[in-house]
């Protein structure tokens, strides 16, 4: 028998978990229930705001309120054929060291609907819903049958969600500016001379998606409205670092699509991917708290969700 599964959350974590589960378990009934879906922009929904690039980090790089983007001899240098340390004359003024490699950037406005489409093709059913308690998911399968397994991918929402209420979660506020200007080379600089929470990064999204200019890395700040002073600092730093983005015309040469704020779902102690028994016949698999790396870790984390679901099924013997 195949299990009835309800996934709560339709960010990159929920969609990727659903896709891999649909491929792994033949005949499994999957329902995604979420307050926000691909196409929405909301402070409670991190996924649309992400850059989103692949930029591995060392374990201790994303720590309480600080993001160190560069380390000498990082573990990931062998992942890239063209990884190299930058020469002194290539460094931006005020920086001590740096590295360069070829990476990818995902256009989230295209990728999230693509994931949704792949899930629908595999038979996953999507429903809007706002849960007060995770146990409500038990009654939300499109089949009408009680869920055997609930996958909790509610991101920062797991802090408030009854039955979870994980106080280890904290927002790391990220303010960005999306512009029409192009800058094919991605740039990431940890720290600035301005404010402790400020960073510099640029990511050009594929297929006309514009270029994300960042940003901030502001722990415990829940403010959803873009701050015009921060926006100006972000734009000034980018045009100083890379004048070519605005053809040398400075901030006036930037063509803004939108200002935005997203909250990275940080979790003290790291991401939570584990199983838990809700009652005699229902299990929960948690997959939340991915901070600033939810896209680059999405497949690895969803693979772990599949492993945990397999473990639960093995324990339940032939019942699931
Ligand atoms: P979310 O996308 O927040 O989704 C949570 C889902 O749960 C939503 O559907 C929500 O509606 C639902 N939900 C929550 N509570 C409830 C409830 N009670 N009832 C029903 N539904 C509920 N990552 C990278 O890998 N690379 C990057 O370059 C990168 N850049 C970033 C830049 C910015 C500006 C930001 C903000 C983040 C960035 N990230 C990046 C991080 C990445 O965006 C997140 O780690 C990832 O999106 C988290 O996805 P998620 O699915 O876990 O959570």
JSON list of C-alpha atoms in Angstrom, two decimals, residues 4-120:
[
{"chain": "A", "resi": 4, "resn": "UNK", "atom": "CA", "xyz": [-1.41, 9.26, 2.05]},
{"chain": "A", "resi": 5, "resn": "UNK", "atom": "CA", "xyz": [0.87, 12.28, 2.48]},
{"chain": "A", "resi": 6, "resn": "UNK", "atom": "CA", "xyz": [0.02, 15.92, 3.17]},
{"chain": "A", "resi": 7, "resn": "UNK", "atom": "CA", "xyz": [2.77, 18.51, 2.73]},
{"chain": "A", "resi": 8, "resn": "UNK", "atom": "CA", "xyz": [2.28, 21.83, 4.49]},
{"chain": "A", "resi": 9, "resn": "UNK", "atom": "CA", "xyz": [4.11, 24.63, 2.63]},
{"chain": "A", "resi": 10, "resn": "UNK", "atom": "CA", "xyz": [4.65, 25.46, -1.05]},
{"chain": "A", "resi": 11, "resn": "UNK", "atom": "CA", "xyz": [8.07, 27.10, -0.95]},
{"chain": "A", "resi": 12, "resn": "UNK", "atom": "CA", "xyz": [11.10, 25.53, -2.58]},
{"chain": "A", "resi": 13, "resn": "UNK", "atom": "CA", "xyz": [11.34, 23.03, 0.34]},
{"chain": "A", "resi": 14, "resn": "UNK", "atom": "CA", "xyz": [7.73, 21.79, 0.07]},
{"chain": "A", "resi": 15, "resn": "UNK", "atom": "CA", "xyz": [7.67, 21.66, -3.74]},
{"chain": "A", "resi": 16, "resn": "UNK", "atom": "CA", "xyz": [10.99, 19.80, -3.99]},
{"chain": "A", "resi": 17, "resn": "UNK", "atom": "CA", "xyz": [9.97, 17.36, -1.24]},
{"chain": "A", "resi": 18, "resn": "UNK", "atom": "CA", "xyz": [6.69, 16.68, -3.08]},
{"chain": "A", "resi": 19, "resn": "UNK", "atom": "CA", "xyz": [8.46, 16.16, -6.41]},
{"chain": "A", "resi": 20, "resn": "UNK", "atom": "CA", "xyz": [11.00, 13.69, -5.04]},
{"chain": "A", "resi": 21, "resn": "UNK", "atom": "CA", "xyz": [8.34, 11.80, -3.03]},
{"chain": "A", "resi": 22, "resn": "UNK", "atom": "CA", "xyz": [6.11, 11.53, -6.12]},
{"chain": "A", "resi": 23, "resn": "UNK", "atom": "CA", "xyz": [9.05, 10.01, -8.04]},
{"chain": "A", "resi": 24, "resn": "UNK", "atom": "CA", "xyz": [10.08, 7.69, -5.24]},
{"chain": "A", "resi": 25, "resn": "UNK", "atom": "CA", "xyz": [6.73, 6.17, -4.10]},
{"chain": "A", "resi": 26, "resn": "UNK", "atom": "CA", "xyz": [4.49, 4.71, -6.79]},
{"chain": "A", "resi": 27, "resn": "UNK", "atom": "CA", "xyz": [0.76, 5.35, -6.23]},
{"chain": "A", "resi": 28, "resn": "UNK", "atom": "CA", "xyz": [1.30, 7.68, -3.29]},
{"chain": "A", "resi": 29, "resn": "UNK", "atom": "CA", "xyz": [-1.42, 10.33, -2.73]},
{"chain": "A", "resi": 30, "resn": "UNK", "atom": "CA", "xyz": [0.22, 13.71, -2.25]},
{"chain": "A", "resi": 31, "resn": "UNK", "atom": "CA", "xyz": [-1.54, 16.94, -1.31]},
{"chain": "A", "resi": 32, "resn": "UNK", "atom": "CA", "xyz": [0.22, 20.29, -0.79]},
{"chain": "A", "resi": 33, "resn": "UNK", "atom": "CA", "xyz": [-1.62, 22.73, 1.50]},
{"chain": "A", "resi": 34, "resn": "UNK", "atom": "CA", "xyz": [-0.20, 26.23, 1.89]},
{"chain": "A", "resi": 35, "resn": "UNK", "atom": "CA", "xyz": [-1.08, 29.79, 2.76]},
{"chain": "A", "resi": 36, "resn": "UNK", "atom": "CA", "xyz": [1.17, 31.09, -0.05]},
{"chain": "A", "resi": 37, "resn": "UNK", "atom": "CA", "xyz": [1.70, 29.56, -3.48]},
{"chain": "A", "resi": 38, "resn": "UNK", "atom": "CA", "xyz": [4.08, 30.27, -6.41]},
{"chain": "A", "resi": 39, "resn": "UNK", "atom": "CA", "xyz": [3.04, 33.63, -7.87]},
{"chain": "A", "resi": 40, "resn": "UNK", "atom": "CA", "xyz": [2.53, 35.25, -4.43]},
{"chain": "A", "resi": 41, "resn": "UNK", "atom": "CA", "xyz": [4.91, 37.82, -2.94]},
{"chain": "A", "resi": 42, "resn": "UNK", "atom": "CA", "xyz": [4.63, 38.06, 0.84]},
{"chain": "A", "resi": 43, "resn": "UNK", "atom": "CA", "xyz": [6.89, 38.63, 3.83]},
{"chain": "A", "resi": 44, "resn": "UNK", "atom": "CA", "xyz": [5.80, 35.20, 5.18]},
{"chain": "A", "resi": 45, "resn": "UNK", "atom": "CA", "xyz": [7.01, 33.47, 1.98]},
{"chain": "A", "resi": 46, "resn": "UNK", "atom": "CA", "xyz": [10.82, 33.47, 1.57]},
{"chain": "A", "resi": 47, "resn": "UNK", "atom": "CA", "xyz": [11.17, 31.53, -1.67]},
{"chain": "A", "resi": 48, "resn": "UNK", "atom": "CA", "xyz": [10.17, 34.15, -4.30]},
{"chain": "A", "resi": 49, "resn": "UNK", "atom": "CA", "xyz": [12.63, 36.71, -2.91]},
{"chain": "A", "resi": 50, "resn": "UNK", "atom": "CA", "xyz": [15.77, 34.59, -3.21]},
{"chain": "A", "resi": 51, "resn": "UNK", "atom": "CA", "xyz": [18.52, 35.48, -5.70]},
{"chain": "A", "resi": 52, "resn": "UNK", "atom": "CA", "xyz": [18.90, 32.51, -6.00]},
{"chain": "A", "resi": 53, "resn": "UNK", "atom": "CA", "xyz": [22.41, 31.31, -6.65]},
{"chain": "A", "resi": 54, "resn": "UNK", "atom": "CA", "xyz": [24.61, 28.36, -5.78]},
{"chain": "A", "resi": 55, "resn": "UNK", "atom": "CA", "xyz": [27.32, 29.62, -3.47]},
{"chain": "A", "resi": 56, "resn": "UNK", "atom": "CA", "xyz": [28.44, 26.99, -0.95]},
{"chain": "A", "resi": 57, "resn": "UNK", "atom": "CA", "xyz": [29.42, 28.03, 2.55]},
{"chain": "A", "resi": 58, "resn": "UNK", "atom": "CA", "xyz": [31.65, 26.66, 5.24]},
{"chain": "A", "resi": 59, "resn": "UNK", "atom": "CA", "xyz": [29.79, 25.25, 8.26]},
{"chain": "A", "resi": 60, "resn": "UNK", "atom": "CA", "xyz": [30.59, 28.16, 10.55]},
{"chain": "A", "resi": 61, "resn": "UNK", "atom": "CA", "xyz": [30.08, 30.84, 7.90]},
{"chain": "A", "resi": 62, "resn": "UNK", "atom": "CA", "xyz": [26.36, 31.43, 8.49]},
{"chain": "A", "resi": 63, "resn": "UNK", "atom": "CA", "xyz": [26.43, 32.11, 12.20]},
{"chain": "A", "resi": 64, "resn": "UNK", "atom": "CA", "xyz": [24.47, 34.26, 14.61]},
{"chain": "A", "resi": 65, "resn": "UNK", "atom": "CA", "xyz": [23.88, 37.44, 12.63]},
{"chain": "A", "resi": 66, "resn": "UNK", "atom": "CA", "xyz": [26.96, 37.29, 10.45]},
{"chain": "A", "resi": 67, "resn": "UNK", "atom": "CA", "xyz": [27.66, 35.95, 7.01]},
{"chain": "A", "resi": 68, "resn": "UNK", "atom": "CA", "xyz": [31.25, 35.37, 6.02]},
{"chain": "A", "resi": 69, "resn": "UNK", "atom": "CA", "xyz": [31.25, 34.66, 2.30]},
{"chain": "A", "resi": 70, "resn": "UNK", "atom": "CA", "xyz": [34.87, 33.84, 1.81]},
{"chain": "A", "resi": 71, "resn": "UNK", "atom": "CA", "xyz": [37.40, 31.60, 3.52]},
{"chain": "A", "resi": 72, "resn": "UNK", "atom": "CA", "xyz": [40.85, 30.58, 2.40]},
{"chain": "A", "resi": 73, "resn": "UNK", "atom": "CA", "xyz": [40.94, 26.92, 1.31]},
{"chain": "A", "resi": 74, "resn": "UNK", "atom": "CA", "xyz": [37.16, 26.30, 1.55]},
{"chain": "A", "resi": 75, "resn": "UNK", "atom": "CA", "xyz": [35.89, 22.69, 1.39]},
{"chain": "A", "resi": 76, "resn": "UNK", "atom": "CA", "xyz": [33.96, 23.45, -1.79]},
{"chain": "A", "resi": 77, "resn": "UNK", "atom": "CA", "xyz": [36.86, 24.65, -3.94]},
{"chain": "A", "resi": 78, "resn": "UNK", "atom": "CA", "xyz": [37.10, 21.26, -5.68]},
{"chain": "A", "resi": 79, "resn": "UNK", "atom": "CA", "xyz": [33.42, 21.41, -6.72]},
{"chain": "A", "resi": 80, "resn": "UNK", "atom": "CA", "xyz": [34.30, 23.97, -9.39]},
{"chain": "A", "resi": 81, "resn": "UNK", "atom": "CA", "xyz": [36.64, 23.32, -12.33]},
{"chain": "A", "resi": 82, "resn": "UNK", "atom": "CA", "xyz": [37.57, 26.97, -12.50]},
{"chain": "A", "resi": 83, "resn": "UNK", "atom": "CA", "xyz": [37.83, 27.87, -8.79]},
{"chain": "A", "resi": 84, "resn": "UNK", "atom": "CA", "xyz": [40.64, 30.32, -8.16]},
{"chain": "A", "resi": 85, "resn": "UNK", "atom": "CA", "xyz": [41.75, 32.92, -5.66]},
{"chain": "A", "resi": 86, "resn": "UNK", "atom": "CA", "xyz": [41.59, 36.45, -6.99]},
{"chain": "A", "resi": 87, "resn": "UNK", "atom": "CA", "xyz": [44.80, 38.38, -7.60]},
{"chain": "A", "resi": 88, "resn": "UNK", "atom": "CA", "xyz": [45.35, 41.48, -5.47]},
{"chain": "A", "resi": 89, "resn": "UNK", "atom": "CA", "xyz": [44.70, 43.74, -8.49]},
{"chain": "A", "resi": 90, "resn": "UNK", "atom": "CA", "xyz": [41.27, 42.11, -9.01]},
{"chain": "A", "resi": 91, "resn": "UNK", "atom": "CA", "xyz": [40.02, 42.80, -5.47]},
{"chain": "A", "resi": 92, "resn": "UNK", "atom": "CA", "xyz": [37.50, 45.53, -4.74]},
{"chain": "A", "resi": 93, "resn": "UNK", "atom": "CA", "xyz": [38.85, 48.44, -2.66]},
{"chain": "A", "resi": 94, "resn": "UNK", "atom": "CA", "xyz": [38.56, 47.60, 1.04]},
{"chain": "A", "resi": 95, "resn": "UNK", "atom": "CA", "xyz": [38.64, 43.80, 0.59]},
{"chain": "A", "resi": 96, "resn": "UNK", "atom": "CA", "xyz": [41.51, 41.55, 1.69]},
{"chain": "A", "resi": 97, "resn": "UNK", "atom": "CA", "xyz": [40.90, 38.42, -0.34]},
{"chain": "A", "resi": 98, "resn": "UNK", "atom": "CA", "xyz": [38.42, 36.83, -2.73]},
{"chain": "A", "resi": 99, "resn": "UNK", "atom": "CA", "xyz": [37.72, 33.93, -5.04]},
{"chain": "A", "resi": 100, "resn": "UNK", "atom": "CA", "xyz": [36.04, 33.35, -8.39]},
{"chain": "A", "resi": 101, "resn": "UNK", "atom": "CA", "xyz": [34.21, 30.40, -9.97]},
{"chain": "A", "resi": 102, "resn": "UNK", "atom": "CA", "xyz": [31.41, 29.68, -12.43]},
{"chain": "A", "resi": 103, "resn": "UNK", "atom": "CA", "xyz": [28.07, 29.11, -10.71]},
{"chain": "A", "resi": 104, "resn": "UNK", "atom": "CA", "xyz": [24.34, 29.18, -11.50]},
{"chain": "A", "resi": 105, "resn": "UNK", "atom": "CA", "xyz": [21.54, 31.55, -10.61]},
{"chain": "A", "resi": 106, "resn": "UNK", "atom": "CA", "xyz": [17.91, 30.40, -10.54]},
{"chain": "A", "resi": 107, "resn": "UNK", "atom": "CA", "xyz": [15.13, 32.72, -11.70]},
{"chain": "A", "resi": 108, "resn": "UNK", "atom": "CA", "xyz": [12.68, 32.01, -8.86]},
{"chain": "A", "resi": 109, "resn": "UNK", "atom": "CA", "xyz": [9.75, 33.59, -10.75]},
{"chain": "A", "resi": 110, "resn": "UNK", "atom": "CA", "xyz": [10.11, 30.83, -13.36]},
{"chain": "A", "resi": 111, "resn": "UNK", "atom": "CA", "xyz": [11.49, 28.01, -11.21]},
{"chain": "A", "resi": 112, "resn": "UNK", "atom": "CA", "xyz": [8.74, 27.91, -8.54]},
{"chain": "A", "resi": 113, "resn": "UNK", "atom": "CA", "xyz": [5.89, 27.64, -11.11]},
{"chain": "A", "resi": 114, "resn": "UNK", "atom": "CA", "xyz": [8.00, 25.06, -13.00]},
{"chain": "A", "resi": 115, "resn": "UNK", "atom": "CA", "xyz": [8.30, 22.95, -9.83]},
{"chain": "A", "resi": 116, "resn": "UNK", "atom": "CA", "xyz": [4.54, 23.32, -9.25]},
{"chain": "A", "resi": 117, "resn": "UNK", "atom": "CA", "xyz": [3.89, 22.15, -12.82]},
{"chain": "A", "resi": 118, "resn": "UNK", "atom": "CA", "xyz": [6.18, 19.13, -12.41]},
{"chain": "A", "resi": 119, "resn": "UNK", "atom": "CA", "xyz": [4.35, 18.21, -9.20]},
{"chain": "A", "resi": 120, "resn": "UNK", "atom": "CA", "xyz": [0.94, 18.51, -10.89]}
]
